[in-house]
Amino acid sequence: MGKKATAKRRTPEDIKIEFIKKVHLFEDLNPDELKEAVRYMTFKEYDKSDYLFFEEDAEPGIFILVDGLVKLIKETQDGKTIIVRLVFPGDVFGWIEWGKNTPKSTYTAMAVLKSKVLYISNKDFINLAIKYPAVAIKMTCDATANLLQTYEILKSIASGRVEERIAKVLLELADRIGVKKNGRIVIRLPLTRQDIAEMTGTTVETAIRVMSRWKKQGIINTERGYIEIINRRELEKLLV
């Protein structure tokens, strides 16, 4: 009898390469460059509700979400908590400091689900960006897009009606991670009314009131533990 072929055991580096080659920051790197890039990356794991870092004491660096869900939180001057962004697998977050160019304002990151990230320190990312300028350019474009997204969120909170803000969040989640099933769009996230309130700058009571009314009107459903959009067109009508 011949010897059975044994599958090659994947190393942590192999797992990193398999993942990051799908991340847009690194999609232009060849296999040798990817192998070099993962040397700068470290896996970190967090349980549900763990904090990755706090706004006031966070160190600069880049995080790439491998699995799970993370929310980026900002505290306002009047004590309110706002979710400025939900981070999904493949997304990049964090920031880089160079010399005296340090951000005056950052945010807190918290795991909504059990999550795994790849972390690159500030120093290592700068070294990586110097070697591969395309990575630095894409990171700059990412940072710009995220900044504009945060600006739109804050502008909406300041001026938009609460129904419009909640509808916009639900539609964005539907476009990003929604699954079509039996004519509905299912948002498979364990979002609480507190999360919806923090994403739209309103109170929990208001979020409950609005979503309960939409449920009675047959626009959404929340009975199965997830939010289901039944009538997308009605939500779109609320957007200005």
CSV table of N, CA and C in Angstrom, one decimal, residues 65-197:
chain,number,residue,atom,x,y,z
A,65,LEU,N,-10.2,43.9,10.2
A,65,LEU,CA,-11.1,43.0,10.8
A,65,LEU,C,-11.1,41.7,10.0
A,66,VAL,N,-10.7,40.6,10.6
A,66,VAL,CA,-10.8,39.3,9.9
A,66,VAL,C,-12.1,38.6,10.1
A,67,ASP,N,-12.7,38.6,11.3
A,67,ASP,CA,-13.9,38.0,11.6
A,67,ASP,C,-14.6,38.7,12.7
A,68,GLY,N,-16.0,38.7,12.7
A,68,GLY,CA,-16.7,39.4,13.8
A,68,GLY,C,-17.3,40.7,13.3
A,69,LEU,N,-17.5,41.6,14.3
A,69,LEU,CA,-18.1,42.9,14.1
A,69,LEU,C,-17.6,43.9,15.1
A,70,VAL,N,-17.2,45.1,14.7
A,70,VAL,CA,-16.6,46.1,15.7
A,70,VAL,C,-17.4,47.4,15.4
A,71,LYS,N,-17.7,48.1,16.5
A,71,LYS,CA,-18.3,49.4,16.4
A,71,LYS,C,-17.3,50.5,16.9
A,72,LEU,N,-17.2,51.6,16.2
A,72,LEU,CA,-16.4,52.7,16.5
A,72,LEU,C,-17.3,53.7,17.2
A,73,ILE,N,-16.9,54.1,18.4
A,73,ILE,CA,-17.8,55.0,19.2
A,73,ILE,C,-17.1,56.3,19.5
A,74,LYS,N,-18.0,57.3,19.5
A,74,LYS,CA,-17.5,58.7,19.8
A,74,LYS,C,-18.4,59.3,20.9
A,75,GLU,N,-17.8,59.8,22.0
A,75,GLU,CA,-18.6,60.5,23.0
A,75,GLU,C,-18.7,62.0,22.7
A,76,THR,N,-19.9,62.5,22.8
A,76,THR,CA,-20.1,63.9,22.5
A,76,THR,C,-19.9,64.7,23.8
A,77,GLN,N,-19.8,66.0,23.6
A,77,GLN,CA,-19.6,66.9,24.8
A,77,GLN,C,-20.7,66.8,25.8
A,78,ASP,N,-22.0,66.5,25.3
A,78,ASP,CA,-23.1,66.4,26.3
A,78,ASP,C,-23.3,65.0,26.8
A,79,GLY,N,-22.3,64.2,26.6
A,79,GLY,CA,-22.4,62.8,27.2
A,79,GLY,C,-23.0,61.8,26.4
A,80,LYS,N,-23.5,62.1,25.2
A,80,LYS,CA,-24.1,61.1,24.4
A,80,LYS,C,-23.1,60.2,23.7
A,81,THR,N,-23.4,59.0,23.4
A,81,THR,CA,-22.6,58.0,22.6
A,81,THR,C,-23.1,57.9,21.2
A,82,ILE,N,-22.2,58.1,20.3
A,82,ILE,CA,-22.6,57.9,18.9
A,82,ILE,C,-21.7,56.9,18.2
A,83,ILE,N,-22.3,55.9,17.5
A,83,ILE,CA,-21.6,55.0,16.7
A,83,ILE,C,-21.3,55.6,15.4
A,84,VAL,N,-20.0,56.0,15.1
A,84,VAL,CA,-19.7,56.6,13.9
A,84,VAL,C,-19.5,55.7,12.8
A,85,ARG,N,-19.3,54.4,13.1
A,85,ARG,CA,-19.0,53.4,12.0
A,85,ARG,C,-19.1,52.0,12.5
A,86,LEU,N,-19.7,51.1,11.8
A,86,LEU,CA,-19.6,49.7,12.0
A,86,LEU,C,-18.6,49.1,11.1
A,87,VAL,N,-17.7,48.2,11.7
A,87,VAL,CA,-16.6,47.7,10.9
A,87,VAL,C,-16.9,46.2,10.6
A,88,PHE,N,-16.9,45.8,9.4
A,88,PHE,CA,-17.2,44.5,8.9
A,88,PHE,C,-15.9,43.8,8.5
A,89,PRO,N,-15.9,42.4,8.4
A,89,PRO,CA,-14.7,41.7,8.0
A,89,PRO,C,-14.1,42.2,6.6
A,90,GLY,N,-12.8,42.5,6.6
A,90,GLY,CA,-12.2,43.0,5.5
A,90,GLY,C,-12.0,44.5,5.6
A,91,ASP,N,-12.7,45.2,6.5
A,91,ASP,CA,-12.6,46.6,6.7
A,91,ASP,C,-11.3,47.0,7.5
A,92,VAL,N,-10.8,48.2,7.2
A,92,VAL,CA,-9.6,48.7,7.9
A,92,VAL,C,-10.0,49.9,8.8
A,93,PHE,N,-9.5,49.9,10.0
A,93,PHE,CA,-9.7,51.1,10.9
A,93,PHE,C,-8.4,51.3,11.7
A,94,GLY,N,-8.5,52.4,12.4
A,94,GLY,CA,-7.3,52.9,13.2
A,94,GLY,C,-6.7,54.1,12.5
A,95,TRP,N,-5.6,54.5,12.9
A,95,TRP,CA,-4.9,55.7,12.3
A,95,TRP,C,-3.4,55.6,12.4
A,96,ILE,N,-2.8,56.5,11.7
A,96,ILE,CA,-1.3,56.5,11.7
A,96,ILE,C,-0.8,57.9,12.1
A,97,GLU,N,0.2,58.0,12.9
A,97,GLU,CA,0.9,59.2,13.2
A,97,GLU,C,2.2,59.3,12.6
A,98,TRP,N,2.6,60.5,12.1
A,98,TRP,CA,3.9,60.7,11.5
A,98,TRP,C,4.5,62.0,12.0
A,99,GLY,N,5.5,61.9,12.8
A,99,GLY,CA,6.2,63.1,13.3
A,99,GLY,C,5.2,63.8,14.3
A,100,LYS,N,5.0,65.1,14.0
A,100,LYS,CA,4.1,65.9,14.9
A,100,LYS,C,2.6,65.9,14.4
A,101,ASN,N,2.4,65.1,13.3
A,101,ASN,CA,1.0,65.1,12.7
A,101,ASN,C,0.2,64.0,13.5
A,102,THR,N,-0.4,64.4,14.6
A,102,THR,CA,-1.2,63.5,15.4
A,102,THR,C,-2.6,64.0,15.4
A,103,PRO,N,-3.6,63.0,15.3
A,103,PRO,CA,-5.0,63.5,15.3
A,103,PRO,C,-5.4,64.1,16.7
A,104,LYS,N,-6.2,65.1,16.6
A,104,LYS,CA,-6.7,65.7,17.8
A,104,LYS,C,-7.9,65.0,18.5
A,105,SER,N,-8.5,64.2,17.6
A,105,SER,CA,-9.7,63.5,18.1
A,105,SER,C,-9.7,62.1,17.5
A,106,THR,N,-10.0,61.0,18.3
A,106,THR,CA,-10.0,59.7,17.8
A,106,THR,C,-11.4,59.1,18.2
A,107,TYR,N,-11.4,57.8,18.5
A,107,TYR,CA,-12.6,57.1,18.9
A,107,TYR,C,-12.3,55.9,19.7
A,108,THR,N,-13.3,55.3,20.3
A,108,THR,CA,-13.2,54.0,21.0
A,108,THR,C,-13.7,52.9,20.1
A,109,ALA,N,-13.0,51.7,20.2
A,109,ALA,CA,-13.4,50.6,19.4
A,109,ALA,C,-13.9,49.4,20.3
A,110,MET,N,-15.1,48.9,20.0
A,110,MET,CA,-15.6,47.8,20.8
A,110,MET,C,-16.1,46.6,20.0
A,111,ALA,N,-15.8,45.4,20.4
A,111,ALA,CA,-16.3,44.2,19.7
A,111,ALA,C,-17.8,44.0,19.9
A,112,VAL,N,-18.6,44.0,18.9
A,112,VAL,CA,-20.0,43.7,19.0
A,112,VAL,C,-20.2,42.2,19.1
A,113,LEU,N,-19.4,41.4,18.4
A,113,LEU,CA,-19.4,40.0,18.4
A,113,LEU,C,-17.9,39.6,18.7
A,114,LYS,N,-17.7,38.3,19.0
A,114,LYS,CA,-16.4,37.8,19.1
A,114,LYS,C,-15.6,38.1,17.8
A,115,SER,N,-14.5,38.7,17.9
A,115,SER,CA,-13.8,39.2,16.7
A,115,SER,C,-12.3,38.9,16.7
A,116,LYS,N,-11.8,38.8,15.5
A,116,LYS,CA,-10.4,38.6,15.3
A,116,LYS,C,-9.9,39.7,14.3
A,117,VAL,N,-8.7,40.3,14.6
A,117,VAL,CA,-8.2,41.3,13.8
A,117,VAL,C,-6.7,41.0,13.5
A,118,LEU,N,-6.2,41.6,12.4
A,118,LEU,CA,-4.8,41.7,12.2
A,118,LEU,C,-4.4,43.1,12.5
A,119,TYR,N,-3.3,43.2,13.3
A,119,TYR,CA,-2.9,44.5,13.8
A,119,TYR,C,-1.5,44.8,13.3
A,120,ILE,N,-1.3,46.1,12.8
A,120,ILE,CA,0.0,46.6,12.4
A,120,ILE,C,0.3,47.8,13.2
A,121,SER,N,1.4,47.8,13.9
A,121,SER,CA,1.8,49.0,14.7
A,121,SER,C,2.0,50.2,13.8
A,122,ASN,N,2.0,51.3,14.4
A,122,ASN,CA,2.3,52.6,13.7
A,122,ASN,C,3.6,52.5,13.0
A,123,LYS,N,4.7,52.1,13.7
A,123,LYS,CA,6.0,52.1,13.1
A,123,LYS,C,6.1,51.1,11.9
A,124,ASP,N,5.5,49.9,12.1
A,124,ASP,CA,5.5,48.9,11.1
A,124,ASP,C,4.7,49.3,9.9
A,125,PHE,N,3.6,50.0,10.1
A,125,PHE,CA,2.8,50.4,8.9
A,125,PHE,C,3.6,51.4,8.1
A,126,ILE,N,4.3,52.3,8.8
A,126,ILE,CA,5.1,53.3,8.0
A,126,ILE,C,6.2,52.7,7.2
A,127,ASN,N,6.8,51.7,7.8
A,127,ASN,CA,7.9,50.9,7.1
A,127,ASN,C,7.3,50.2,5.9
A,128,LEU,N,6.1,49.6,6.1
A,128,LEU,CA,5.4,48.9,5.0
A,128,LEU,C,5.0,49.9,3.9
A,129,ALA,N,4.5,51.0,4.3
A,129,ALA,CA,4.1,52.0,3.3
A,129,ALA,C,5.2,52.6,2.5
A,130,ILE,N,6.4,52.7,3.1
A,130,ILE,CA,7.6,53.2,2.4
A,130,ILE,C,8.0,52.2,1.4
A,131,LYS,N,7.9,50.9,1.7
A,131,LYS,CA,8.3,49.8,0.8
A,131,LYS,C,7.3,49.7,-0.4
A,132,TYR,N,6.0,49.9,0.0
A,132,TYR,CA,5.0,49.7,-1.0
A,132,TYR,C,4.0,50.9,-1.0
A,133,PRO,N,4.4,51.9,-1.8
A,133,PRO,CA,3.7,53.2,-1.8
A,133,PRO,C,2.2,53.1,-2.1
A,134,ALA,N,1.8,52.0,-3.0
A,134,ALA,CA,0.4,51.9,-3.3
A,134,ALA,C,-0.4,51.6,-2.1
A,135,VAL,N,0.1,50.9,-1.1
A,135,VAL,CA,-0.6,50.7,0.2
A,135,VAL,C,-0.9,52.0,0.9
A,136,ALA,N,0.1,52.9,0.9
A,136,ALA,CA,-0.1,54.2,1.6
A,136,ALA,C,-1.1,55.0,0.9
A,137,ILE,N,-1.1,55.0,-0.5
A,137,ILE,CA,-2.1,55.8,-1.2
A,137,ILE,C,-3.5,55.3,-1.0
A,138,LYS,N,-3.7,53.9,-1.0
A,138,LYS,CA,-5.0,53.4,-0.7
A,138,LYS,C,-5.5,53.7,0.7
A,139,MET,N,-4.5,53.6,1.6
A,139,MET,CA,-4.9,53.9,3.0
A,139,MET,C,-5.3,55.4,3.2
A,140,THR,N,-4.7,56.3,2.4
A,140,THR,CA,-5.1,57.7,2.4
A,140,THR,C,-6.5,57.9,1.9
A,141,CYS,N,-6.8,57.1,0.8
A,141,CYS,CA,-8.1,57.2,0.2
A,141,CYS,C,-9.1,56.7,1.1
A,142,ASP,N,-8.8,55.6,1.8
A,142,ASP,CA,-9.7,55.0,2.8
A,142,ASP,C,-10.0,56.0,3.9
A,143,ALA,N,-9.0,56.6,4.4
A,143,ALA,CA,-9.1,57.6,5.5
A,143,ALA,C,-10.0,58.7,5.1
A,144,THR,N,-9.8,59.2,3.8
A,144,THR,CA,-10.6,60.3,3.3
A,144,THR,C,-12.1,59.9,3.2
A,145,ALA,N,-12.4,58.7,2.7
A,145,ALA,CA,-13.7,58.2,2.5
A,145,ALA,C,-14.4,58.0,3.9
A,146,ASN,N,-13.7,57.5,4.9
A,146,ASN,CA,-14.2,57.4,6.2
A,146,ASN,C,-14.5,58.7,6.9
A,147,LEU,N,-13.6,59.7,6.7
A,147,LEU,CA,-13.8,61.0,7.2
A,147,LEU,C,-15.1,61.6,6.6
A,148,LEU,N,-15.3,61.5,5.3
A,148,LEU,CA,-16.5,62.0,4.7
A,148,LEU,C,-17.7,61.3,5.2
A,149,GLN,N,-17.6,60.0,5.4
A,149,GLN,CA,-18.8,59.2,5.9
A,149,GLN,C,-19.1,59.7,7.3
A,150,THR,N,-18.1,60.0,8.2
A,150,THR,CA,-18.4,60.5,9.5
A,150,THR,C,-19.0,61.9,9.5
A,151,TYR,N,-18.5,62.7,8.5
A,151,TYR,CA,-19.1,64.0,8.4
A,151,TYR,C,-20.6,63.9,8.0
A,152,GLU,N,-20.9,63.0,7.1
A,152,GLU,CA,-22.3,62.9,6.7
A,152,GLU,C,-23.2,62.4,7.8
A,153,ILE,N,-22.6,61.5,8.7
A,153,ILE,CA,-23.4,61.0,9.8
A,153,ILE,C,-23.7,62.1,10.8
A,154,LEU,N,-22.6,62.9,11.1
A,154,LEU,CA,-22.8,64.0,12.1
A,154,LEU,C,-23.7,65.1,11.5
A,155,LYS,N,-23.7,65.3,10.2
A,155,LYS,CA,-24.6,66.3,9.6
A,155,LYS,C,-26.0,65.8,9.6
A,156,SER,N,-26.2,64.5,9.4
A,156,SER,CA,-27.5,64.0,9.5
A,156,SER,C,-28.1,64.0,10.9
A,157,ILE,N,-27.2,63.8,11.9
A,157,ILE,CA,-27.7,63.8,13.2
A,157,ILE,C,-28.1,65.3,13.6
A,158,ALA,N,-27.3,66.2,13.1
A,158,ALA,CA,-27.6,67.6,13.4
A,158,ALA,C,-28.8,68.2,12.7
A,159,SER,N,-29.1,67.7,11.5
A,159,SER,CA,-30.2,68.4,10.8
A,159,SER,C,-31.3,67.5,10.3
A,160,GLY,N,-31.1,66.2,10.2
A,160,GLY,CA,-32.1,65.3,9.7
A,160,GLY,C,-33.2,64.9,10.7
A,161,ARG,N,-34.4,64.5,10.2
A,161,ARG,CA,-35.4,64.0,11.0
A,161,ARG,C,-35.0,62.6,11.5
A,162,VAL,N,-35.5,62.2,12.7
A,162,VAL,CA,-35.0,60.9,13.2
A,162,VAL,C,-35.5,59.8,12.4
A,163,GLU,N,-36.7,59.9,11.7
A,163,GLU,CA,-37.2,58.8,10.9
A,163,GLU,C,-36.2,58.6,9.7
A,164,GLU,N,-35.8,59.8,9.1
A,164,GLU,CA,-34.9,59.8,8.0
A,164,GLU,C,-33.5,59.1,8.4
A,165,ARG,N,-33.0,59.4,9.6
A,165,ARG,CA,-31.8,58.9,10.0
A,165,ARG,C,-31.8,57.4,10.2
A,166,ILE,N,-32.9,56.9,10.9
A,166,ILE,CA,-33.0,55.5,11.1
A,166,ILE,C,-33.2,54.7,9.8
A,167,ALA,N,-34.0,55.3,8.9
A,167,ALA,CA,-34.2,54.7,7.5
A,167,ALA,C,-32.9,54.6,6.8
A,168,LYS,N,-32.1,55.7,6.8
A,168,LYS,CA,-30.8,55.7,6.1
A,168,LYS,C,-29.8,54.6,6.7
A,169,VAL,N,-29.8,54.4,8.0
A,169,VAL,CA,-28.9,53.4,8.6
A,169,VAL,C,-29.4,52.0,8.2
A,170,LEU,N,-30.7,51.8,8.2
A,170,LEU,CA,-31.2,50.4,7.8
A,170,LEU,C,-30.9,50.1,6.4
A,171,LEU,N,-31.0,51.1,5.5
A,171,LEU,CA,-30.8,50.9,4.1
A,171,LEU,C,-29.3,50.7,3.8
A,172,GLU,N,-28.5,51.4,4.5
A,172,GLU,CA,-27.0,51.2,4.3
A,172,GLU,C,-26.6,49.8,4.8
A,173,LEU,N,-27.2,49.3,5.9
A,173,LEU,CA,-26.9,48.0,6.4
A,173,LEU,C,-27.4,47.0,5.4
A,174,ALA,N,-28.5,47.2,4.9
A,174,ALA,CA,-29.1,46.3,3.9
A,174,ALA,C,-28.2,46.2,2.7
A,175,ASP,N,-27.7,47.3,2.2
A,175,ASP,CA,-26.8,47.3,1.0
A,175,ASP,C,-25.5,46.6,1.3
A,176,ARG,N,-25.0,46.8,2.5
A,176,ARG,CA,-23.7,46.2,2.9
A,176,ARG,C,-23.8,44.8,3.2
A,177,ILE,N,-24.7,44.3,4.0
A,177,ILE,CA,-24.7,42.9,4.5
A,177,ILE,C,-26.0,42.2,4.4
A,178,GLY,N,-27.0,42.9,3.8
A,178,GLY,CA,-28.3,42.3,3.7
A,178,GLY,C,-28.4,41.1,2.9
A,179,VAL,N,-29.2,40.1,3.3
A,179,VAL,CA,-29.5,38.9,2.5
A,179,VAL,C,-30.9,38.9,2.1
A,180,LYS,N,-31.1,38.7,0.8
A,180,LYS,CA,-32.5,38.6,0.2
A,180,LYS,C,-33.1,37.2,0.5
A,181,LYS,N,-34.3,37.2,1.1
A,181,LYS,CA,-34.9,36.0,1.4
A,181,LYS,C,-36.4,36.1,1.4
A,182,ASN,N,-37.1,35.4,0.5
A,182,ASN,CA,-38.5,35.4,0.4
A,182,ASN,C,-39.1,36.9,0.2
A,183,GLY,N,-38.4,37.6,-0.6
A,183,GLY,CA,-38.8,39.0,-0.9
A,183,GLY,C,-38.5,40.0,0.1
A,184,ARG,N,-37.8,39.6,1.2
A,184,ARG,CA,-37.4,40.5,2.2
A,184,ARG,C,-35.8,40.6,2.2
A,185,ILE,N,-35.4,41.7,2.9
A,185,ILE,CA,-33.9,41.9,3.1
A,185,ILE,C,-33.6,41.7,4.6
A,186,VAL,N,-32.9,40.6,4.9
A,186,VAL,CA,-32.6,40.3,6.3
A,186,VAL,C,-31.2,40.9,6.6
A,187,ILE,N,-31.2,41.7,7.7
A,187,ILE,CA,-29.9,42.2,8.2
A,187,ILE,C,-29.5,41.3,9.4
A,188,ARG,N,-28.6,40.4,9.1
A,188,ARG,CA,-28.2,39.4,10.1
A,188,ARG,C,-27.1,40.0,11.0
A,189,LEU,N,-27.6,40.9,11.9
A,189,LEU,CA,-26.7,41.4,12.9
A,189,LEU,C,-27.5,41.5,14.2
A,190,PRO,N,-26.9,41.2,15.3
A,190,PRO,CA,-27.6,41.3,16.6
A,190,PRO,C,-27.7,42.7,17.1
A,191,LEU,N,-28.4,43.6,16.3
A,191,LEU,CA,-28.4,45.0,16.7
A,191,LEU,C,-29.6,45.2,17.7
A,192,THR,N,-29.3,46.0,18.7
A,192,THR,CA,-30.3,46.3,19.7
A,192,THR,C,-30.8,47.7,19.4
A,193,ARG,N,-31.9,48.1,20.1
A,193,ARG,CA,-32.5,49.4,19.9
A,193,ARG,C,-31.5,50.4,20.4
A,194,GLN,N,-30.7,50.1,21.4
A,194,GLN,CA,-29.6,51.0,21.8
A,194,GLN,C,-28.6,51.2,20.7
A,195,ASP,N,-28.2,50.2,20.0
A,195,ASP,CA,-27.3,50.4,18.9
A,195,ASP,C,-27.9,51.3,17.8
A,196,ILE,N,-29.2,51.1,17.5
A,196,ILE,CA,-29.8,51.9,16.5
A,196,ILE,C,-29.8,53.4,16.9
A,197,ALA,N,-30.1,53.5,18.2
A,197,ALA,CA,-30.2,54.9,18.8
A,197,ALA,C,-28.8,55.6,18.7
